[in-house]
CSV table of N, CA and C in Angstrom, one decimal:
chain,number,residue,atom,x,y,z
A,1,UNK,N,48.2,-56.5,40.6
A,1,UNK,CA,49.5,-56.0,40.6
A,1,UNK,C,49.5,-54.5,41.0
A,2,UNK,N,50.7,-54.1,41.4
A,2,UNK,CA,50.8,-52.7,41.8
A,2,UNK,C,50.5,-51.8,40.7
A,3,UNK,N,51.0,-52.1,39.5
A,3,UNK,CA,50.7,-51.3,38.3
A,3,UNK,C,49.3,-51.3,37.9
A,4,UNK,N,48.6,-52.4,38.1
A,4,UNK,CA,47.2,-52.5,37.8
A,4,UNK,C,46.4,-51.6,38.7
A,5,UNK,N,46.8,-51.5,40.0
A,5,UNK,CA,46.1,-50.6,40.9
A,5,UNK,C,46.2,-49.1,40.4
A,6,UNK,N,47.4,-48.8,39.9
A,6,UNK,CA,47.6,-47.4,39.5
A,6,UNK,C,46.8,-47.1,38.3
A,7,UNK,N,46.8,-48.0,37.3
A,7,UNK,CA,46.0,-47.6,36.1
A,7,UNK,C,44.5,-47.8,36.3
A,8,UNK,N,44.1,-48.5,37.4
A,8,UNK,CA,42.7,-48.6,37.7
A,8,UNK,C,42.1,-47.4,38.4
A,9,UNK,N,43.0,-46.5,38.9
A,9,UNK,CA,42.5,-45.4,39.6
A,9,UNK,C,41.7,-44.5,38.7
A,10,UNK,N,40.5,-44.1,39.2
A,10,UNK,CA,39.6,-43.3,38.4
A,10,UNK,C,40.3,-42.0,38.0
A,11,UNK,N,41.1,-41.4,38.8
A,11,UNK,CA,41.8,-40.1,38.5
A,11,UNK,C,42.7,-40.4,37.3
A,12,UNK,N,43.5,-41.4,37.4
A,12,UNK,CA,44.5,-41.7,36.4
A,12,UNK,C,43.8,-42.0,35.1
A,13,UNK,N,42.7,-42.8,35.1
A,13,UNK,CA,41.9,-43.2,33.9
A,13,UNK,C,41.4,-41.9,33.3
A,14,UNK,N,40.8,-41.0,34.1
A,14,UNK,CA,40.2,-39.8,33.6
A,14,UNK,C,41.3,-38.9,33.0
A,15,UNK,N,42.4,-38.8,33.7
A,15,UNK,CA,43.5,-37.9,33.1
A,15,UNK,C,44.0,-38.5,31.8
A,16,UNK,N,44.2,-39.9,31.8
A,16,UNK,CA,44.7,-40.5,30.6
A,16,UNK,C,43.7,-40.3,29.4
A,17,UNK,N,42.4,-40.4,29.7
A,17,UNK,CA,41.4,-40.2,28.6
A,17,UNK,C,41.5,-38.7,28.1
A,18,UNK,N,41.6,-37.8,29.1
A,18,UNK,CA,41.7,-36.4,28.7
A,18,UNK,C,43.0,-36.1,27.9
A,19,UNK,N,44.1,-36.8,28.3
A,19,UNK,CA,45.4,-36.6,27.6
A,19,UNK,C,45.3,-37.2,26.2
A,20,UNK,N,44.6,-38.3,26.0
A,20,UNK,CA,44.4,-38.9,24.7
A,20,UNK,C,43.7,-37.9,23.8
A,21,UNK,N,42.6,-37.3,24.3
A,21,UNK,CA,41.8,-36.4,23.5
A,21,UNK,C,42.7,-35.1,23.2
A,22,UNK,N,43.5,-34.7,24.2
A,22,UNK,CA,44.3,-33.5,23.9
A,22,UNK,C,45.4,-33.8,22.9
A,23,UNK,N,45.9,-35.0,22.9
A,23,UNK,CA,46.9,-35.4,21.9
A,23,UNK,C,46.3,-35.5,20.5
A,24,UNK,N,45.1,-36.0,20.5
A,24,UNK,CA,44.4,-36.0,19.2
A,24,UNK,C,44.1,-34.6,18.7
A,25,UNK,N,43.7,-33.7,19.5
A,25,UNK,CA,43.5,-32.3,19.1
A,25,UNK,C,44.8,-31.7,18.6
A,26,UNK,N,45.9,-32.0,19.3
A,26,UNK,CA,47.2,-31.4,18.9
A,26,UNK,C,47.6,-32.0,17.5
A,27,UNK,N,47.3,-33.3,17.3
A,27,UNK,CA,47.7,-33.9,16.0
A,27,UNK,C,46.8,-33.2,14.9
A,28,UNK,N,45.5,-33.0,15.2
A,28,UNK,CA,44.7,-32.4,14.1
A,28,UNK,C,45.1,-30.9,13.9
A,29,UNK,N,45.4,-30.2,15.0
A,29,UNK,CA,45.9,-28.8,14.8
A,29,UNK,C,47.2,-28.8,14.0
A,30,UNK,N,48.1,-29.7,14.3
A,30,UNK,CA,49.4,-29.8,13.5
A,30,UNK,C,49.1,-30.0,12.0
A,31,UNK,N,48.2,-30.9,11.7
A,31,UNK,CA,47.8,-31.3,10.3
A,31,UNK,C,47.2,-30.0,9.6
A,32,UNK,N,46.4,-29.3,10.4
A,32,UNK,CA,45.7,-28.1,9.8
A,32,UNK,C,46.8,-27.1,9.5
A,33,UNK,N,47.7,-26.9,10.5
A,33,UNK,CA,48.7,-25.9,10.3
A,33,UNK,C,49.6,-26.2,9.1
A,34,UNK,N,50.0,-27.5,9.0
A,34,UNK,CA,50.8,-28.0,7.9
A,34,UNK,C,50.1,-27.7,6.5
A,35,UNK,N,48.8,-28.1,6.5
A,35,UNK,CA,48.0,-27.9,5.2
A,35,UNK,C,48.0,-26.4,4.8
A,36,UNK,N,47.8,-25.5,5.8
A,36,UNK,CA,47.7,-24.1,5.5
A,36,UNK,C,49.1,-23.6,5.1
A,37,UNK,N,50.1,-24.1,5.8
A,37,UNK,CA,51.5,-23.6,5.4
A,37,UNK,C,51.8,-24.1,4.0
A,38,UNK,N,51.4,-25.3,3.6
A,38,UNK,CA,51.7,-25.8,2.2
A,38,UNK,C,50.9,-25.0,1.2
A,39,UNK,N,49.7,-24.6,1.6
A,39,UNK,CA,48.9,-23.7,0.6
A,39,UNK,C,49.6,-22.3,0.5
A,40,UNK,N,50.1,-21.8,1.6
A,40,UNK,CA,50.8,-20.5,1.6
A,40,UNK,C,52.1,-20.6,0.7
A,41,UNK,N,52.7,-21.8,0.7
A,41,UNK,CA,54.0,-21.9,0.0
A,41,UNK,C,53.7,-22.5,-1.4
A,42,UNK,N,52.5,-22.9,-1.7
A,42,UNK,CA,52.2,-23.6,-3.0
A,42,UNK,C,51.4,-22.8,-3.9
A,43,UNK,N,50.2,-23.4,-4.3
A,43,UNK,CA,49.4,-22.8,-5.3
A,43,UNK,C,48.9,-21.4,-5.1
A,44,UNK,N,48.6,-21.1,-3.8
A,44,UNK,CA,48.1,-19.7,-3.5
A,44,UNK,C,49.1,-18.6,-3.8
A,45,UNK,N,50.4,-18.9,-3.4
A,45,UNK,CA,51.4,-17.9,-3.7
A,45,UNK,C,51.7,-17.9,-5.2
A,46,UNK,N,51.7,-19.0,-5.9
A,46,UNK,CA,51.9,-19.0,-7.3
A,46,UNK,C,50.9,-18.2,-8.0
A,47,UNK,N,49.6,-18.4,-7.6
A,47,UNK,CA,48.5,-17.6,-8.2
A,47,UNK,C,48.7,-16.1,-8.0
A,48,UNK,N,49.1,-15.8,-6.8
A,48,UNK,CA,49.3,-14.4,-6.5
A,48,UNK,C,50.4,-13.8,-7.3
A,49,UNK,N,51.5,-14.5,-7.4
A,49,UNK,CA,52.7,-14.0,-8.2
A,49,UNK,C,52.3,-13.9,-9.7
A,50,UNK,N,51.6,-14.9,-10.2
A,50,UNK,CA,51.2,-14.9,-11.6
A,50,UNK,C,50.3,-13.7,-11.9
A,51,UNK,N,49.4,-13.4,-11.0
A,51,UNK,CA,48.5,-12.2,-11.1
A,51,UNK,C,49.3,-10.9,-11.1
A,52,UNK,N,50.3,-10.9,-10.2
A,52,UNK,CA,51.1,-9.7,-10.1
A,52,UNK,C,52.0,-9.5,-11.4
A,53,UNK,N,52.5,-10.6,-11.9
A,53,UNK,CA,53.3,-10.5,-13.1
A,53,UNK,C,52.5,-10.0,-14.3
A,54,UNK,N,51.2,-10.5,-14.4
A,54,UNK,CA,50.3,-10.1,-15.5
A,54,UNK,C,50.0,-8.6,-15.4
A,55,UNK,N,49.8,-8.2,-14.1
A,55,UNK,CA,49.5,-6.8,-13.8
A,55,UNK,C,50.7,-5.9,-14.3
A,56,UNK,N,51.9,-6.4,-13.9
A,56,UNK,CA,53.1,-5.6,-14.2
A,56,UNK,C,53.3,-5.5,-15.7
A,57,UNK,N,53.1,-6.6,-16.4
A,57,UNK,CA,53.2,-6.6,-17.9
A,57,UNK,C,52.3,-5.6,-18.5
A,58,UNK,N,51.0,-5.7,-18.1
A,58,UNK,CA,50.0,-4.7,-18.7
A,58,UNK,C,50.4,-3.3,-18.3
A,59,UNK,N,50.9,-3.0,-17.1
A,59,UNK,CA,51.3,-1.7,-16.8
A,59,UNK,C,52.4,-1.2,-17.6
A,60,UNK,N,53.4,-2.1,-17.9
A,60,UNK,CA,54.5,-1.8,-18.8
A,60,UNK,C,54.0,-1.4,-20.2
A,61,UNK,N,53.0,-2.2,-20.7
A,61,UNK,CA,52.4,-1.9,-22.1
A,61,UNK,C,51.7,-0.5,-22.0
A,62,UNK,N,51.0,-0.3,-21.0
A,62,UNK,CA,50.3,1.0,-20.9
A,62,UNK,C,51.3,2.1,-20.8
A,63,UNK,N,52.3,1.9,-20.1
A,63,UNK,CA,53.4,2.9,-20.0
A,63,UNK,C,54.0,3.2,-21.3
A,64,UNK,N,54.3,2.2,-22.1
A,64,UNK,CA,54.9,2.3,-23.4
A,64,UNK,C,54.0,3.1,-24.3
A,65,UNK,N,52.7,2.7,-24.3
A,65,UNK,CA,51.7,3.4,-25.1
A,65,UNK,C,51.7,4.9,-24.8
A,66,UNK,N,51.7,5.2,-23.5
A,66,UNK,CA,51.7,6.6,-23.1
A,66,UNK,C,52.9,7.4,-23.5
A,67,UNK,N,54.1,6.7,-23.4
A,67,UNK,CA,55.3,7.3,-23.9
A,67,UNK,C,55.2,7.6,-25.4
A,68,UNK,N,54.6,6.7,-26.2
A,68,UNK,CA,54.5,6.8,-27.6
A,68,UNK,C,53.5,8.0,-27.9
A,69,UNK,N,52.4,8.1,-27.1
A,69,UNK,CA,51.5,9.2,-27.3
A,69,UNK,C,52.1,10.6,-27.0
A,70,UNK,N,53.0,10.6,-26.0
A,70,UNK,CA,53.7,11.8,-25.6
A,70,UNK,C,54.6,12.2,-26.7
A,71,UNK,N,55.3,11.3,-27.3
A,71,UNK,CA,56.2,11.5,-28.4
A,71,UNK,C,55.4,12.1,-29.6
A,72,UNK,N,54.3,11.5,-29.9
A,72,UNK,CA,53.4,12.0,-31.0
A,72,UNK,C,52.9,13.5,-30.7
A,73,UNK,N,52.6,13.7,-29.4
A,73,UNK,CA,52.1,15.0,-29.0
A,73,UNK,C,53.3,16.0,-29.1
A,74,UNK,N,54.5,15.6,-28.8
A,74,UNK,CA,55.7,16.5,-28.9
A,74,UNK,C,56.0,16.8,-30.4
A,75,UNK,N,55.6,15.9,-31.2
A,75,UNK,CA,55.9,16.2,-32.7
A,75,UNK,C,54.7,16.9,-33.3
A,76,UNK,N,53.8,17.4,-32.5
A,76,UNK,CA,52.7,18.3,-33.1
A,76,UNK,C,51.5,17.5,-33.5
A,77,UNK,N,51.4,16.2,-33.3
A,77,UNK,CA,50.2,15.5,-33.7
A,77,UNK,C,49.2,15.6,-32.6
A,78,UNK,N,47.9,15.4,-33.0
A,78,UNK,CA,46.8,15.4,-32.0
A,78,UNK,C,46.7,14.0,-31.5
A,79,UNK,N,46.5,13.9,-30.2
A,79,UNK,CA,46.6,12.6,-29.5
A,79,UNK,C,45.3,12.4,-28.6
A,80,UNK,N,44.7,11.2,-28.7
A,80,UNK,CA,43.6,10.9,-27.8
A,80,UNK,C,44.1,10.1,-26.6
A,81,UNK,N,44.2,10.8,-25.5
A,81,UNK,CA,44.7,10.1,-24.3
A,81,UNK,C,43.6,9.3,-23.6
A,82,UNK,N,42.3,9.5,-24.0
A,82,UNK,CA,41.2,8.7,-23.4
A,82,UNK,C,41.2,7.3,-23.8
A,83,UNK,N,41.4,7.0,-25.1
A,83,UNK,CA,41.3,5.6,-25.6
A,83,UNK,C,42.6,4.9,-25.3
A,84,UNK,N,42.4,3.7,-24.8
A,84,UNK,CA,43.5,2.8,-24.5
A,84,UNK,C,43.1,1.3,-24.7
A,85,UNK,N,43.7,0.6,-25.6
A,85,UNK,CA,43.3,-0.8,-25.8
A,85,UNK,C,43.6,-1.7,-24.6
A,86,UNK,N,44.6,-1.2,-23.8
A,86,UNK,CA,44.9,-2.0,-22.6
A,86,UNK,C,44.1,-1.7,-21.3
A,87,UNK,N,43.3,-0.7,-21.4
A,87,UNK,CA,42.7,-0.2,-20.2
A,87,UNK,C,41.8,-1.3,-19.5
A,88,UNK,N,40.9,-1.9,-20.3
A,88,UNK,CA,40.1,-2.9,-19.7
A,88,UNK,C,40.8,-4.1,-19.2
A,89,UNK,N,41.9,-4.5,-20.0
A,89,UNK,CA,42.7,-5.6,-19.5
A,89,UNK,C,43.4,-5.3,-18.2
A,90,UNK,N,43.8,-4.0,-18.2
A,90,UNK,CA,44.5,-3.5,-17.0
A,90,UNK,C,43.6,-3.5,-15.8
A,91,UNK,N,42.4,-3.1,-16.0
A,91,UNK,CA,41.4,-3.1,-14.9
A,91,UNK,C,41.2,-4.5,-14.4
A,92,UNK,N,41.0,-5.4,-15.3
A,92,UNK,CA,40.8,-6.8,-14.9
A,92,UNK,C,42.1,-7.4,-14.2
A,93,UNK,N,43.2,-7.0,-14.7
A,93,UNK,CA,44.5,-7.5,-14.0
A,93,UNK,C,44.6,-7.0,-12.6
A,94,UNK,N,44.2,-5.7,-12.4
A,94,UNK,CA,44.2,-5.1,-11.1
A,94,UNK,C,43.2,-5.9,-10.2
A,95,UNK,N,42.0,-6.2,-10.7
A,95,UNK,CA,41.0,-6.9,-10.0
A,95,UNK,C,41.5,-8.3,-9.6
A,96,UNK,N,42.1,-9.0,-10.5
A,96,UNK,CA,42.5,-10.4,-10.2
A,96,UNK,C,43.7,-10.4,-9.2
A,97,UNK,N,44.6,-9.4,-9.4
A,97,UNK,CA,45.7,-9.3,-8.4
A,97,UNK,C,45.2,-8.9,-7.0
A,98,UNK,N,44.3,-8.0,-7.0
A,98,UNK,CA,43.7,-7.6,-5.7
A,98,UNK,C,43.0,-8.8,-5.0
A,99,UNK,N,42.3,-9.5,-5.8
A,99,UNK,CA,41.5,-10.7,-5.3
A,99,UNK,C,42.5,-11.8,-4.8
A,100,UNK,N,43.6,-12.0,-5.5
A,100,UNK,CA,44.6,-13.0,-5.1
A,100,UNK,C,45.3,-12.5,-3.8
A,101,UNK,N,45.6,-11.2,-3.8
A,101,UNK,CA,46.2,-10.7,-2.6
A,101,UNK,C,45.4,-10.8,-1.4
A,102,UNK,N,44.1,-10.5,-1.5
A,102,UNK,CA,43.1,-10.6,-0.4
A,102,UNK,C,43.0,-12.1,0.1
A,103,UNK,N,43.0,-13.0,-0.9
A,103,UNK,CA,42.9,-14.4,-0.5
A,103,UNK,C,44.1,-14.8,0.2
A,104,UNK,N,45.3,-14.4,-0.3
A,104,UNK,CA,46.6,-14.7,0.4
A,104,UNK,C,46.6,-14.1,1.8
A,105,UNK,N,46.2,-12.9,1.9
A,105,UNK,CA,46.2,-12.2,3.2
A,105,UNK,C,45.3,-13.0,4.2
A,106,UNK,N,44.1,-13.4,3.7
A,106,UNK,CA,43.2,-14.2,4.6
A,106,UNK,C,43.8,-15.5,5.0
A,107,UNK,N,44.5,-16.1,4.1
A,107,UNK,CA,45.2,-17.4,4.4
A,107,UNK,C,46.3,-17.2,5.4
A,108,UNK,N,47.1,-16.1,5.3
A,108,UNK,CA,48.1,-15.8,6.3
A,108,UNK,C,47.5,-15.6,7.7
A,109,UNK,N,46.3,-14.9,7.7
A,109,UNK,CA,45.6,-14.7,9.0
A,109,UNK,C,45.2,-16.0,9.6
A,110,UNK,N,44.6,-16.9,8.7
A,110,UNK,CA,44.1,-18.2,9.2
A,110,UNK,C,45.3,-19.0,9.7
A,111,UNK,N,46.4,-18.9,9.0
A,111,UNK,CA,47.6,-19.7,9.4
A,111,UNK,C,48.1,-19.2,10.8
A,112,UNK,N,48.1,-17.9,11.0
A,112,UNK,CA,48.6,-17.3,12.3
A,112,UNK,C,47.7,-17.8,13.4
A,113,UNK,N,46.3,-17.7,13.1
A,113,UNK,CA,45.4,-18.2,14.2
A,113,UNK,C,45.6,-19.7,14.5
A,114,UNK,N,45.8,-20.4,13.4
A,114,UNK,CA,46.0,-21.9,13.5
A,114,UNK,C,47.3,-22.2,14.4
A,115,UNK,N,48.3,-21.4,14.2
A,115,UNK,CA,49.6,-21.6,14.9
A,115,UNK,C,49.3,-21.3,16.4
A,116,UNK,N,48.5,-20.2,16.7
A,116,UNK,CA,48.2,-19.9,18.1
A,116,UNK,C,47.4,-21.0,18.8
A,117,UNK,N,46.4,-21.5,18.0
A,117,UNK,CA,45.6,-22.6,18.6
A,117,UNK,C,46.5,-23.8,18.9
A,118,UNK,N,47.4,-24.1,17.9
A,118,UNK,CA,48.3,-25.3,18.1
A,118,UNK,C,49.2,-25.1,19.4
A,119,UNK,N,49.7,-23.9,19.6
A,119,UNK,CA,50.5,-23.6,20.8
A,119,UNK,C,49.6,-23.8,22.0
A,120,UNK,N,48.4,-23.3,22.0
A,120,UNK,CA,47.5,-23.5,23.2
A,120,UNK,C,47.3,-25.0,23.4
A,121,UNK,N,47.0,-25.7,22.4
A,121,UNK,CA,46.7,-27.2,22.5
A,121,UNK,C,47.9,-27.9,23.1
A,122,UNK,N,49.1,-27.5,22.6
A,122,UNK,CA,50.4,-28.2,23.1
A,122,UNK,C,50.6,-27.9,24.5
A,123,UNK,N,50.3,-26.6,25.0
A,123,UNK,CA,50.5,-26.2,26.4
A,123,UNK,C,49.5,-27.0,27.2
A,124,UNK,N,48.2,-27.1,26.8
A,124,UNK,CA,47.2,-27.9,27.5
A,124,UNK,C,47.6,-29.3,27.6
A,125,UNK,N,48.2,-29.9,26.5
A,125,UNK,CA,48.6,-31.2,26.5
A,125,UNK,C,49.7,-31.5,27.5
A,126,UNK,N,50.7,-30.6,27.6
A,126,UNK,CA,51.8,-30.8,28.5
A,126,UNK,C,51.3,-30.6,30.0
A,127,UNK,N,50.4,-29.7,30.2
A,127,UNK,CA,49.8,-29.6,31.6
A,127,UNK,C,49.1,-30.9,32.0
A,128,UNK,N,48.3,-31.5,31.1
A,128,UNK,CA,47.7,-32.8,31.3
A,128,UNK,C,48.7,-33.9,31.6
A,129,UNK,N,49.8,-33.9,30.8
A,129,UNK,CA,50.8,-34.9,31.0
A,129,UNK,C,51.4,-34.7,32.4
A,130,UNK,N,51.6,-33.5,32.8
A,130,UNK,CA,52.2,-33.3,34.2
A,130,UNK,C,51.2,-33.7,35.3
A,131,UNK,N,49.9,-33.4,35.1
A,131,UNK,CA,48.9,-33.9,36.0
A,131,UNK,C,48.9,-35.4,36.1
A,132,UNK,N,48.9,-36.1,35.0
A,132,UNK,CA,48.9,-37.5,35.0
A,132,UNK,C,50.2,-38.1,35.7
A,133,UNK,N,51.3,-37.5,35.4
A,133,UNK,CA,52.5,-38.0,36.1
A,133,UNK,C,52.4,-37.7,37.6
A,134,UNK,N,51.9,-36.6,38.0
A,134,UNK,CA,51.7,-36.3,39.4
A,134,UNK,C,50.8,-37.3,40.1
A,135,UNK,N,49.6,-37.6,39.4
A,135,UNK,CA,48.7,-38.5,40.0
A,135,UNK,C,49.3,-39.9,40.1
A,136,UNK,N,50.1,-40.3,39.2
A,136,UNK,CA,50.8,-41.6,39.2
A,136,UNK,C,51.8,-41.6,40.4
A,137,UNK,N,52.5,-40.5,40.6
A,137,UNK,CA,53.5,-40.4,41.7
A,137,UNK,C,52.7,-40.6,43.1
A,138,UNK,N,51.6,-39.8,43.2
A,138,UNK,CA,50.8,-39.9,44.4
A,138,UNK,C,50.3,-41.3,44.7
A,139,UNK,N,49.9,-42.0,43.6
A,139,UNK,CA,49.4,-43.4,43.8
A,139,UNK,C,50.6,-44.3,44.2
A,140,UNK,N,51.7,-44.1,43.6
A,140,UNK,CA,52.9,-44.9,44.0
A,140,UNK,C,53.3,-44.7,45.4
A,141,UNK,N,53.2,-43.5,45.9
A,141,UNK,CA,53.6,-43.2,47.3
A,141,UNK,C,52.6,-43.8,48.3
A,142,UNK,N,51.3,-43.9,47.8
A,142,UNK,CA,50.3,-44.5,48.7
A,142,UNK,C,50.5,-46.0,48.8
A,143,UNK,N,50.7,-46.6,47.6
A,143,UNK,CA,50.8,-48.1,47.6
A,143,UNK,C,52.2,-48.6,48.2
C-alpha cells in the first residue's frame, strides 16, 4: 500500500524512533518537574515555615527577657546580660531555619533548571515532529 511505503521509509522510521525517544524524555522531564513542584508546595515549604515560626517564637521570648532585664536595670538592680536560658535554643533554631532555607533554595534552583530542560525537550520534540511531517510530505509527493 501507499501508506506502507511511507512508513517503510528508513528516514521516516528513523525520525519516528527519534520522536518516540524525545516524547519519552519530555514525559520524564514533566514528571520530574511536577515532583519538584509538589515538594516546593508541600513538605519542604511546611518544614521551612515551621522552622521560621520556631525561630520567631524564640526571638520573641529572648526579646521579652531582655525587656525584663532592662526594667530590672532601670530599677537599680544588677543584671547579668550574658546568661540567657533561650540562647542555645535560639542558636539551634537559627541553624535549623538556615538549613531549611538552604534546602528550599536548592530545590527552587533544581526546579528552575528542570523547567529549562523541559522547555528544551519540548522544542526538540516539536522540531522532530516537523521533520517527520516534512519527510512524510516528501514521500507522498514522490509516490
